[in-house]
Amino acid sequence: MQEWANQLCENRQFGSKMTDSKYFTTTKKGEIFELKAELNSDKKEKKKEAVKKVIASMTVGKDVSALFPDVVNCMQTDNLELKKLVYLYLMNYAKSQPDMAIMAVNTFVKDCEDPNPLIRALAVRTMGCIRVDKITEYLCEPLRKCLKDEDPYVRKTAAVCVAKLHDINAQLVEDQGFLDTLKDLISDSNPMVVANAVAALSEIAESHPNSNLLDLNPQTINKLLTALNECTEWGQIFILDCLANYTPRDDRESQSICERVTPRLSHANSAVVLSAVKVLMKFMEMLPKDLDYYGTLLKKLAPPLVTLLSAEPELQYVALRNINLIVQRRPEILKHEMKVFFVKYNDPIYVKLEKLDIMIRLASQANIAQVLAELKEYATEVDVDFVRKAVRAIGRCAIKVEQSAERCVSTLLDLIQTKVNYVVQEAIVVIKDIFRKYPNKYESVIATLCENLDSLDEPEARAAMIWIVGEYAERIDNADELLESFLEGFHDESTQVQLQLLTAIVKLFLKKPTETQELVQQVLSLATQDSDNPDLRDRGYIYWRLLSTDPVAAKEVVLAEKPLISEETDLIEPTLLEELICHIGTLASVYHKPPSAFVEGSRGVQHKRLPGSAGSGESVESPDTGSAPVASEAPPAVIPSQDLLGDLLNLDLTPTTTTGPPPPSSAMQMGAMDLLGGGLDSLLGVDLGGSPAMTAGFGAPPTAGPPSFTAPVSGGLDDLFDLGGGVGMPMGAYVPPKTLWLPAMKAKGLEISGTFGRRAGVVQMEMTLTNKAMSVMTDFAIQFNRNSFGLAPAGPLQVLTPVSPNQSIEAVLPLNTVGPVMKMEPLNNLQVAVKNNIDVFYFSCQYPISMLFVEDGKMERQVFLATWKDIPNENESKFQLNDCHLNADAASSKLQGSNIFTIAKRTVEGQDMLYQSMKLTNGIWVLAELRAQAGNPNYTVSLRCRAPEVSQCVFQSYEAVLKN
Amino acid sequence: MSLSAVFVLDLKGKVLICRNYKGDVDMAEIDHFMPLLMQHDDEGLTCPVMSHGNVHFMWIKHSNLYLVATTNKNSNASLVYSFLYKLVEVFTEYFKELEEESIQDNFVVVYELLDELMDFGFPQTTDSKILQEYITQEGAKLEVAKSKVPTTVTNAVSWRSEGIKYKKNEVFIDVIESINVLVNANGSVMSSDIVGSIKLKTMLSGMPELRLGLNDRVLFALTGRDKGKTVVMEDVKFHQCVRLSRFENDRTISFIPPDGESELMSYRINTHVKPLIWIESIIEKFSHSRVEIMVKAKGQFKKQSVANNVEVRIPVPSDADSPKFKTSTGNAKYVPEKNWVVWTIKSFPGGKEFLMRAHFGLPSVENDELEGKPPITVKFEIPYFTVSGIQVRYMKIIEKSGYQALPWVRYITQSGDYQLRTNM
C-alpha cells in the first residue's frame, strides 16, 4: 500500500510538471484548422493530445463544434481515456449537430457490447445524455440488453438511463416496456441496482404524478428496507425518500417500518439522517400516542437532530430550517435542547438568524432566564439584522412566557438606554406588543419611551410610539403636544403612521375632549381633505361621522377592549406544515413553501399530506368530530402579529373580534341617523366649517358605510357542526341553461337545444325542437349510445303533434340509469341519435354529473370520517374555484339543492371548511372538502373518491351550481 | 429530486468547469449566480440557497472556488450540499489542494470524476479510494486497469477492495475528543459538550471482520455487566461500513474497515464538563488612550496530565497600537491582521495557573465603525487522556486466513469550539 501511495505521489509530481493547463495555452490564429489536422493524424498520441486541446477549448467556452466530424472519427479507439473525452465532446455538441450525431450511433451500439463492463456502462450512460431524438431510437436495443447485463455496474447505469430516456421520449419508454423492466430491478440482487432503479422510478413518477408507477406494497417495501441496509449512502437517501411516499396500511406496519428506518439516524451523512427523519416524522402520525414505542421514537429523534448542528454551515442551515418545522409539529422532541441553539460568534449570519427563531419557539418558563440572558447578549452585537431580531425575540418571549414579562420589559429598557438607534426603535415596537398583551401593567415605562421620541425615524417604530401615546393618553400629561408634534409633517409620513396618528388623536379626543378639539379637527381635515389615500380618507370619514353623531358610541367603538394577541406568531398554517413535513430535507422545507409555489408545472401535482393517526381521535387533516385540534391548541380570537398595527383600528370595526363589546350594527345605525338630519356641528357643538367635500361625504347613502360593518360576526367555534338542521330550504337542483346541441345546418333544418335536470328525483332531458326547414317534421324518436352511467330514455320521445316550419316545441324526456354502460371520454359525454321523418341525426352533449347525485347521498358523519381516511391520498384531487361570492352557508344550502350534502362544518382561522358527500346513481360515493376564506372569492375543493376519474366532472358541477 | 448541473466557479464567478447532468436548466443561468450572491451579501442576507426565476442555486465555497448546483425542481437540499462537500473531499484527495489551479491542471480527470460521481443528478460512487482504482491521473495506467471489472463499485462492501496485502497486519485507533465550550462574560458556562471521534488507520490484509468494544453504558446495561466507569454517548454516527442495524439491536460495532485512514465513528456527549482551561480576563478600554488586558489561565485537569501547544487568543480593538506584554510563562504576540493577541504556552501542566498582561495604545481619533464583541478562544491538546473517560476495551480482528493482527490505541483530548465571551 505504501508503494502504491508513493507511486501516486510520483504521478502527482509528474503531473505538476506536465499538467493539463498546457492545453489551454494554444490561442493562436488558425487554431481550429491546426486542430483538425492533428485530429486526423495517424499517431495515437497526437490524436489524444488534439482531443484534449479541443476539450480544453470547450471548457473555456470556445465554440469548437466545427470539429464535430473529426472528433467523432476518433471515437473508435481502444483507449478508454480518449473515448471518454470524445463522449464528453458528443454530450456537449450533439444537440447542435443532430444530423452528424447519427455518425456516432454505430460506435455506441458496438460499445454497448464491449467485453469491458466499464465501456458498456460508459456507452449506455453517454447515449442517454445525448438528447437527440434520432439517436434515442437506436438506444432502445442496447439499453434493453444493458438492463439485463450480467454486471451490476452496467445494470445500475442502465436503470438511470431509463429515466433519461423517459425525459426525452416518455411514450417510447412506455411502448418499449422499459418501465416494467425498471420495476423488476427493484428485486435485483444488487443493492446499488435497486437504489438506482428506485431513484429512476421516483424521478419518472415525479414528472408524471398520475402514472401510479411507484405502486408500493408491503412486498416492495420489504425489498427496499432490505436494500437500505446494504447500499451506499446515496442509495439510502433514494430509498428513504421513496419510502416517505408510502402510506402504511395500519399502525403495526407503520411501527415495523419505523423500527427498520431508525438505525439510519446513526449515519454519518446528514442527508441520510434528514431523509430518515422525514420517514419517521411521517409514519409517526399513524402510531397511537399511548404506545410505548411512540415515546421511544420521540426520544430517539432528538440526538441526531442536535448532531446535525455540528455539520457544515450549509447543512446546518438546511437542518435548522427543518428543525423549525419539526418544533412546530412536535414541540416535545426538542424541548430540552435549548442550549444547542445558542448562537456562536463565528456562526454565519443565516445560521444565527435561524437559531434565534428556534430559540423563541422553544422558550418556556423553564428556560426563559437563560434565553433572556442570551438574547440580551445578542442585542449588543454589531450585525444590525441579527440585533433587531434579537430585540424582537425579547418581546416575543415576554408575550409567550407571562412570568418573564417583567424581566423582558426591564431588559428592553436597558437596551433603550444604549441609545443605539435601531435597538431603540425595535424595542419600542415590541413594547407596544407587550402593552397589548398585558394592558395597564407596564405603563410606568412610558416616560422613558417618550424621551426617545425624536430618535424614531422608522415608520413602524413611529406608529408604535403613536399607538402607545394614544392608548395611554390619559396618563401622559403632554400627550396632545406629543401627537401634535407628529402632525406637523403629516403628509410626509407613511400611511401606517398617518392611520395610527389619526386613530391616536381620536382616542385622545375621546379621553380629553375639552383640550383637544382643535387637534382632532386638524387631523380629520388632513385625513379627509388633503389625502389621496382612500384608506386614510375613509377612516377619517368614519371617525368624523361617528364623533358627530354619537360620541358615546364612538367611545365604545374606538376605545373598545382589544382582543388578546397571539402568543405564537408566524406559525406556519397547519395544512402547509403537514405538507412541508412530508418534504423534509428538500428545498420546500428550506423555503417553507409548498413545491407548487416554486416548481414550474407542478401545480396539478397533488399536495402531500401526513397520514391520519390511528386510534386516538387526533388528526389534523381529516374532518374530526371533536373540536378542531388546531383551534384547541391556540387560544381563540387570535390575530397574527404582523398586521397588529393595521388591525389595531380595524378590529374595532371588522369581525375579527369576538369580544368587541358594542355590536358594530349600532355604528351602522348611527350612520343612518346622521343622514336623517344631525350634522357634525350640532353634535360637536362647534362649527367645523364643513367643506363641500365633507358634506358630500356625509350625504352618502347610509348603506355606503364600510362594508366590514355588514359582515357577519363569526360565531366562534360553537356552531361548528350544527349545520344539519340549519341548512334546510332545498332550492331545487341546478339546471343549466339550454345550449345548442344540434344546429339546423347539420340536421336538414332540425335544430335541437337542450339541457338536463333532476326534478323530484327523476333525471330529465329537456329539449327545444325547432323546425327551420320548409316542410313539416313528424315521427320523432330518440336513442342513446352506451355511456358511462347507463343513461337511457325511460320512455319514447313524446312529440305528439307534427312540427311545422318555424315552430318550436318543448319536449321532456325522462331518463333512467339502467342502460348499457361504456366509459366515455369525457366521462359525462352522451351520444344521441334523433330520428324524424326526414333522416337520422347524431349529436353528442355533456350532462352535468350533478343530475346523477341521488337524494340519499348524505353520509353518516362517522362513516364519512372513516371513508375519508380510507380512500388513499392519491385519489384526492384539488380544484380551485374562482370568483365565487357566496359565503360558506349560502354555498352549502345551494349545493344541497343539487344533492350535495354538507355533513360538517369547521372554522379555523377564518377559513370555513365544509365536508360534504354525494352519491352517484351507480352507487359511487364522492367525498368533498370545500374551503372558503372569508373575503376571498376563491374556494378550494378537494375531492376524494374511490373512482377518481369522476372528480373532474364533479368539480365542474360544483362550479356550475355555485356560480349560478 | 436532485440537481441539474454542477459548476465550479472562480471568485469572480467565471465558470472553470461544469457538468450538465439533466439538461432541464439552461446552462447560461449560472451567469445570474454572481450578481445574486453580491446582492445578497450587500443586504447582509447571505444564504446558501438563492433563486433566480425558477432556477435555484445551492452553493458552497472552498478556498478560491464556488461549487454551485442548479435545479428547477424541489430537490433534496441536504443531499445536494452533502454531495458538494463530497466533491470537495474527492477532489482534495485526488489533487491534494482543491483550488483554481488544480482544476485547470487536471481538467481531464475532473471531467472523468464528474461523470463517475453522479449520473442524471443521482450521486453514484463517491468513495475516492475506490475511484482511484479505475480513474487515475495517468492515462497510461488505464491500459492495465482497462480489463478489470470494478467489482468494489457495486459490491455490498463498496468501500474496500479485495486482495489487499500487508506484511505486518496492524490497525491504529485514535480516540480524539474535542471540547466545545461557550462561557458567558460573567463566567457562567452556557453550554458545553464533547464531540468524540474514533479514527482508524487500517493496515490489514484481505477482508477482515472487526469488532470494536467500548465502555458504552447502554451496552453494559444490556449485557448486565456492572463494572468500572462507563460512558453515555448521546448520539453516535458511523462510517457506512458499520452495520447500523446490528448496533441498533445489541450495540455491537461490527464492520469490514476501509483500507488506510478513515473516521469510523463520531459521538456526542452532553455532560457538563468543567472547562479544562479556565480563563479569567479583565479588559479595560480607556477611550482615546489605551486598552489594558489581564488574563489568567488555569489548568483544570489532573496534575499528571499536560496540555500542549496552548494558545489563548484575546481580541483587541482594530485600531490598537504599540503593544506591550508581560507573561508569567510562554510568550504573547500581537496579530494585527486578526485583531487579536496570541498567548502561547508550549506546555501547561494540570492545576497550574499563569498570568499575562498586555497594554495597547489607542488613537485619539477613534474608529467610528462598530466592532463586534469577539470572544476569547483557546486551543490546546492533552494527550493520553479523554475527558469523557471513554475506553477501547477491545478490537477483535478476524480474517479467514487467520492472521494475528495488532491494534494500537491512542487517546487525545483537544479544544473544539472553545469560546469565552468578554465584556469589552
XYZ file of N, CA and C in Angstrom, chain A residues 206-345:
420
model
N -42.307 11.481 -10.435
C -42.466 12.868 -10.048
C -42.942 13.716 -11.215
N -42.420 13.400 -12.405
C -42.839 14.202 -13.553
C -44.183 13.720 -14.106
N -44.594 12.524 -13.728
C -45.904 12.006 -14.145
C -46.683 11.545 -12.925
N -47.203 12.517 -12.191
C -47.775 12.189 -10.875
C -48.905 11.162 -10.930
N -49.534 11.041 -12.061
C -50.679 10.124 -12.089
C -50.333 8.738 -12.628
N -49.049 8.545 -12.896
C -48.675 7.310 -13.585
C -48.784 6.083 -12.686
N -48.865 6.309 -11.373
C -49.003 5.183 -10.463
C -47.871 4.186 -10.619
N -46.705 4.733 -10.936
C -45.548 3.899 -11.231
C -45.018 3.217 -9.990
N -44.870 4.036 -8.960
C -44.306 3.503 -7.730
C -45.437 2.915 -6.917
N -45.896 1.819 -7.400
C -47.024 1.173 -6.774
C -46.465 0.401 -5.575
N -46.380 1.107 -4.449
C -45.707 0.497 -3.304
C -46.653 -0.418 -2.545
N -46.204 -1.606 -2.286
C -46.986 -2.525 -1.464
C -46.047 -3.153 -0.451
N -46.582 -3.829 0.536
C -45.722 -4.361 1.599
C -44.554 -5.181 1.072
N -44.741 -5.881 -0.046
C -43.640 -6.702 -0.559
C -42.495 -5.818 -1.056
N -42.851 -4.806 -1.885
C -41.780 -3.947 -2.388
C -41.129 -3.186 -1.241
N -41.955 -2.758 -0.293
C -41.400 -2.026 0.845
C -40.366 -2.889 1.551
N -40.676 -4.157 1.689
C -39.761 -5.064 2.354
C -38.444 -5.158 1.593
N -38.554 -5.229 0.266
C -37.338 -5.288 -0.548
C -36.513 -4.022 -0.364
N -37.204 -2.890 -0.357
C -36.489 -1.621 -0.206
C -35.786 -1.560 1.142
N -36.475 -2.011 2.178
C -35.881 -1.949 3.511
C -34.659 -2.849 3.610
N -34.684 -3.954 2.880
C -33.523 -4.831 2.884
C -32.357 -4.161 2.170
N -32.654 -3.586 1.016
C -31.592 -2.922 0.254
C -31.019 -1.746 1.042
N -31.861 -1.137 1.853
C -31.466 0.041 2.634
C -30.217 -0.250 3.476
N -30.140 -1.468 3.993
C -29.009 -1.800 4.863
C -27.721 -1.999 4.093
N -27.821 -2.170 2.792
C -26.634 -2.589 2.057
C -26.108 -1.582 1.062
N -26.926 -0.608 0.682
C -26.451 0.230 -0.422
C -25.681 1.444 0.078
N -25.132 2.204 -0.843
C -24.313 3.365 -0.483
C -25.179 4.414 0.203
N -24.495 5.398 0.759
C -25.221 6.453 1.456
C -26.251 7.124 0.534
N -25.873 7.317 -0.722
C -26.792 7.995 -1.645
C -27.998 7.115 -1.937
N -27.706 5.817 -2.142
C -28.789 4.878 -2.383
C -29.764 4.862 -1.210
N -29.225 4.993 -0.022
C -30.095 5.024 1.161
C -31.030 6.221 1.104
N -30.494 7.331 0.621
C -31.341 8.528 0.521
C -32.463 8.301 -0.497
N -32.106 7.725 -1.659
C -33.150 7.484 -2.674
C -34.256 6.620 -2.077
N -33.811 5.568 -1.379
C -34.800 4.621 -0.849
C -35.652 5.272 0.242
N -35.004 6.014 1.126
C -35.765 6.664 2.200
C -36.761 7.672 1.622
N -36.310 8.446 0.637
C -37.214 9.432 0.038
C -38.402 8.746 -0.621
N -38.137 7.571 -1.180
C -39.215 6.828 -1.811
C -40.161 6.267 -0.749
N -39.588 5.729 0.314
C -40.402 5.198 1.414
C -41.350 6.253 1.966
N -40.851 7.488 1.989
C -41.649 8.562 2.581
C -42.958 8.772 1.823
N -43.028 8.272 0.601
C -44.263 8.437 -0.167
C -45.283 7.348 0.100
N -44.874 6.371 0.853
C -45.746 5.229 1.099
C -46.649 5.515 2.293
N -47.852 5.009 2.224
C -48.742 5.129 3.374
C -49.011 3.731 3.919
N -48.505 3.456 5.089
C -48.684 2.112 5.656
C -50.166 1.811 5.870
N -50.505 0.540 5.861
C -51.914 0.165 5.997
C -52.428 0.404 7.405
N -51.555 0.139 8.377
C -52.024 0.311 9.751
C -50.857 0.683 10.650
N -51.152 0.867 11.909
C -50.094 1.331 12.801
C -49.027 0.274 13.022
N -49.396 -0.993 12.854
C -48.374 -2.020 13.069
C -47.336 -2.007 11.962
N -47.833 -1.877 10.730
C -46.884 -1.791 9.627
C -46.025 -0.539 9.780
N -46.700 0.524 10.178
C -46.002 1.780 10.369
C -44.862 1.624 11.382
N -45.179 0.981 12.473
C -44.160 0.794 13.507
C -43.004 -0.063 13.002
N -43.338 -1.121 12.259
C -42.260 -2.010 11.838
C -41.347 -1.298 10.839
N -41.916 -0.418 10.007
C -41.049 0.344 9.103
C -40.175 1.303 9.915
N -40.801 1.992 10.869
C -40.032 2.918 11.703
C -38.861 2.206 12.358
N -39.123 1.009 12.870
C -38.058 0.277 13.545
C -36.892 -0.011 12.621
N -37.221 -0.263 11.361
C -36.135 -0.601 10.437
C -35.451 0.634 9.863
N -36.104 1.770 9.981
C -35.508 3.003 9.461
C -34.654 3.693 10.533
N -35.040 3.517 11.791
C -34.359 4.219 12.889
C -32.831 4.098 12.875
N -32.244 2.912 12.584
C -30.776 2.841 12.599
C -30.115 3.864 11.675
N -30.819 4.306 10.648
C -30.241 5.285 9.707
C -29.916 6.604 10.392
N -30.540 6.836 11.539
C -30.266 8.082 12.258
C -28.812 8.140 12.712
N -28.128 6.995 12.718
C -26.730 6.974 13.137
C -25.784 7.096 11.945
N -26.311 7.414 10.791
C -25.431 7.520 9.631
C -24.657 8.832 9.679
N -23.411 8.765 9.193
C -22.570 9.962 9.254
C -23.021 11.036 8.263
N -23.743 10.635 7.223
C -24.161 11.608 6.206
C -25.454 12.315 6.654
N -25.387 13.631 6.789
C -26.538 14.402 7.278
C -27.771 14.199 6.405
N -27.553 14.023 5.118
C -28.692 13.883 4.223
C -29.426 12.575 4.486
N -28.693 11.521 4.811
C -29.336 10.248 5.161
C -30.170 10.456 6.425
N -29.581 11.149 7.383
C -30.278 11.370 8.649
C -31.584 12.147 8.412
N -31.506 13.208 7.630
C -32.715 14.009 7.424
C -33.793 13.232 6.671
N -33.371 12.432 5.696
C -34.370 11.637 4.982
C -35.012 10.613 5.911
N -34.211 10.054 6.817
C -34.772 9.115 7.781
C -35.744 9.842 8.718
N -35.367 11.056 9.125
C -36.247 11.845 9.990
C -37.588 12.087 9.281
N -37.513 12.337 7.979
C -38.740 12.568 7.218
C -39.663 11.358 7.296
N -39.098 10.195 7.039
C -39.909 8.974 7.082
C -40.519 8.799 8.478
N -39.695 8.992 9.497
C -40.174 8.766 10.864
C -41.243 9.781 11.259
N -40.997 11.041 10.907
C -41.978 12.074 11.259
C -43.321 11.777 10.597
N -43.257 11.229 9.397
C -44.499 10.975 8.687
C -45.216 9.751 9.262
N -44.471 8.676 9.437
C -45.114 7.435 9.871
C -45.546 7.482 11.336
N -44.867 8.348 12.081
C -45.205 8.512 13.488
C -46.658 8.949 13.653
N -47.152 9.672 12.633
C -48.530 10.149 12.683
C -49.514 9.007 12.897
N -49.119 7.843 12.413
C -50.071 6.730 12.460
C -49.989 5.946 13.761
N -48.989 6.249 14.562
C -48.845 5.468 15.787
C -49.736 6.034 16.880
N -50.389 5.174 17.615
C -51.178 5.664 18.737
C -50.249 6.318 19.758
N -50.712 7.430 20.293
C -49.835 8.213 21.177
C -49.561 7.497 22.494
N -50.419 6.553 22.848
C -50.211 5.888 24.137
C -49.281 4.688 24.004
N -48.848 4.433 22.777
C -47.949 3.310 22.543
C -46.576 3.636 23.133
N -45.970 2.659 23.811
C -44.633 2.896 24.361
C -43.663 3.285 23.260
N -43.821 2.573 22.143
C -42.881 2.786 21.061
C -42.901 4.238 20.576
N -44.064 4.831 20.635
C -44.197 6.225 20.191
C -43.275 7.124 21.010
N -43.294 6.933 22.325
C -42.427 7.715 23.196
C -40.954 7.445 22.923
N -40.627 6.156 22.713
C -39.247 5.789 22.434
C -38.756 6.502 21.185
N -39.617 6.503 20.184
C -39.251 7.095 18.897
C -38.997 8.596 19.062
N -39.876 9.246 19.806
C -39.700 10.677 20.038
C -38.332 10.938 20.658
N -37.975 10.092 21.632
C -36.685 10.284 22.313
C -35.530 10.066 21.364
N -35.707 9.136 20.439
C -34.603 8.823 19.539
C -34.356 9.926 18.524
N -35.341 10.733 18.288
C -35.193 11.750 17.237
C -34.326 12.926 17.669
N -34.340 13.236 18.955
C -33.646 14.454 19.389
C -32.133 14.432 19.145
N -31.404 13.399 19.638
C -29.941 13.458 19.500
C -29.449 13.661 18.057
N -29.981 12.901 17.080
C -29.458 13.131 15.725
C -29.762 14.537 15.199
N -30.905 15.079 15.579
C -31.214 16.435 15.133
C -30.201 17.416 15.706
N -29.842 17.205 16.968
C -28.863 18.086 17.598
C -27.503 17.941 16.910
N -27.133 16.692 16.602
C -25.832 16.470 15.983
C -25.740 17.146 14.613
N -26.862 17.277 13.929
C -26.837 17.943 12.617
C -26.234 19.345 12.727
N -26.302 19.921 13.922
C -25.774 21.273 14.100
C -24.249 21.290 14.158
N -23.616 20.121 14.114
C -22.160 20.120 14.041
C -21.688 19.971 12.596
N -22.618 19.900 11.672
C -22.237 19.707 10.278
C -21.747 21.023 9.667
N -21.417 20.996 8.401
C -21.001 22.203 7.702
C -22.138 23.223 7.742
N -21.781 24.516 7.684
C -22.807 25.549 7.886
C -24.009 25.436 6.939
N -23.792 25.079 5.691
C -24.917 24.987 4.763
C -25.866 23.864 5.178
N -25.253 22.751 5.608
C -26.093 21.641 6.056
C -26.789 21.989 7.369
N -26.085 22.747 8.196
C -26.712 23.239 9.429
C -27.940 24.067 9.092
N -27.775 24.902 8.082
C -28.878 25.780 7.692
C -30.097 24.954 7.279
N -29.871 23.975 6.416
C -30.977 23.111 5.993
C -31.587 22.428 7.220
N -30.704 21.935 8.095
C -31.192 21.249 9.297
C -32.036 22.196 10.149
N -31.552 23.420 10.337
C -32.272 24.365 11.195
C -33.632 24.724 10.612
N -33.683 24.921 9.310
C -34.975 25.222 8.682
C -35.950 24.077 8.922
N -35.427 22.853 8.882
C -36.282 21.689 9.106
C -36.649 21.524 10.574
N -35.691 21.820 11.432
C -35.975 21.732 12.861
C -37.088 22.718 13.213
N -37.040 23.868 12.563
C -38.094 24.871 12.760
C -39.479 24.264 12.492
N -39.565 23.445 11.455
C -40.836 22.782 11.140
C -41.160 21.707 12.182
N -40.134 20.939 12.512
C -40.350 19.820 13.427
C -40.799 20.339 14.793
N -40.181 21.442 15.211
C -40.538 22.022 16.508
C -41.996 22.487 16.507
N -42.464 22.943 15.369
C -43.857 23.381 15.317
C -44.818 22.199 15.328
N -44.385 21.131 14.678
C -45.258 19.970 14.600
C -45.221 19.144 15.886
N -44.015 18.940 16.393
C -43.850 18.117 17.606
C -42.895 18.795 18.569
N -43.405 19.788 19.285
C -42.524 20.574 20.168
C -41.837 19.718 21.224
N -42.445 18.586 21.551
C -41.884 17.792 22.651
C -40.505 17.220 22.322
N -40.201 17.042 21.040
C -38.939 16.383 20.695
C -37.730 17.159 21.210
N -37.738 18.457 21.001
C -36.523 19.219 21.322
C -36.691 20.161 22.508
N -37.707 19.950 23.302
C -37.993 20.960 24.322
C -36.876 21.110 25.353
N -36.036 20.077 25.515
C -34.949 20.191 26.493
C -33.628 20.585 25.865
N -33.655 20.927 24.593
C -32.384 21.114 23.901
C -32.083 22.573 23.593
N -32.654 23.469 24.347
C -32.464 24.890 24.080
C -31.010 25.293 23.859
N -30.138 24.802 24.718
C -28.758 25.286 24.711
C -28.045 25.110 23.382
N -28.368 24.047 22.692
C -27.610 23.808 21.460
C -27.931 24.850 20.393
N -28.984 25.617 20.630
C -29.330 26.632 19.634
C -28.748 27.999 19.985
N -27.965 28.048 21.060
C -27.311 29.306 21.380
C -26.346 29.670 20.258
N -26.320 30.952 19.967
C -25.559 31.414 18.812
C -24.079 31.541 19.155
N -23.246 31.100 18.233
C -21.808 31.251 18.417
C -21.329 32.443 17.602
N -20.263 33.043 18.082
C -19.769 34.254 17.444
C -19.461 34.034 15.966
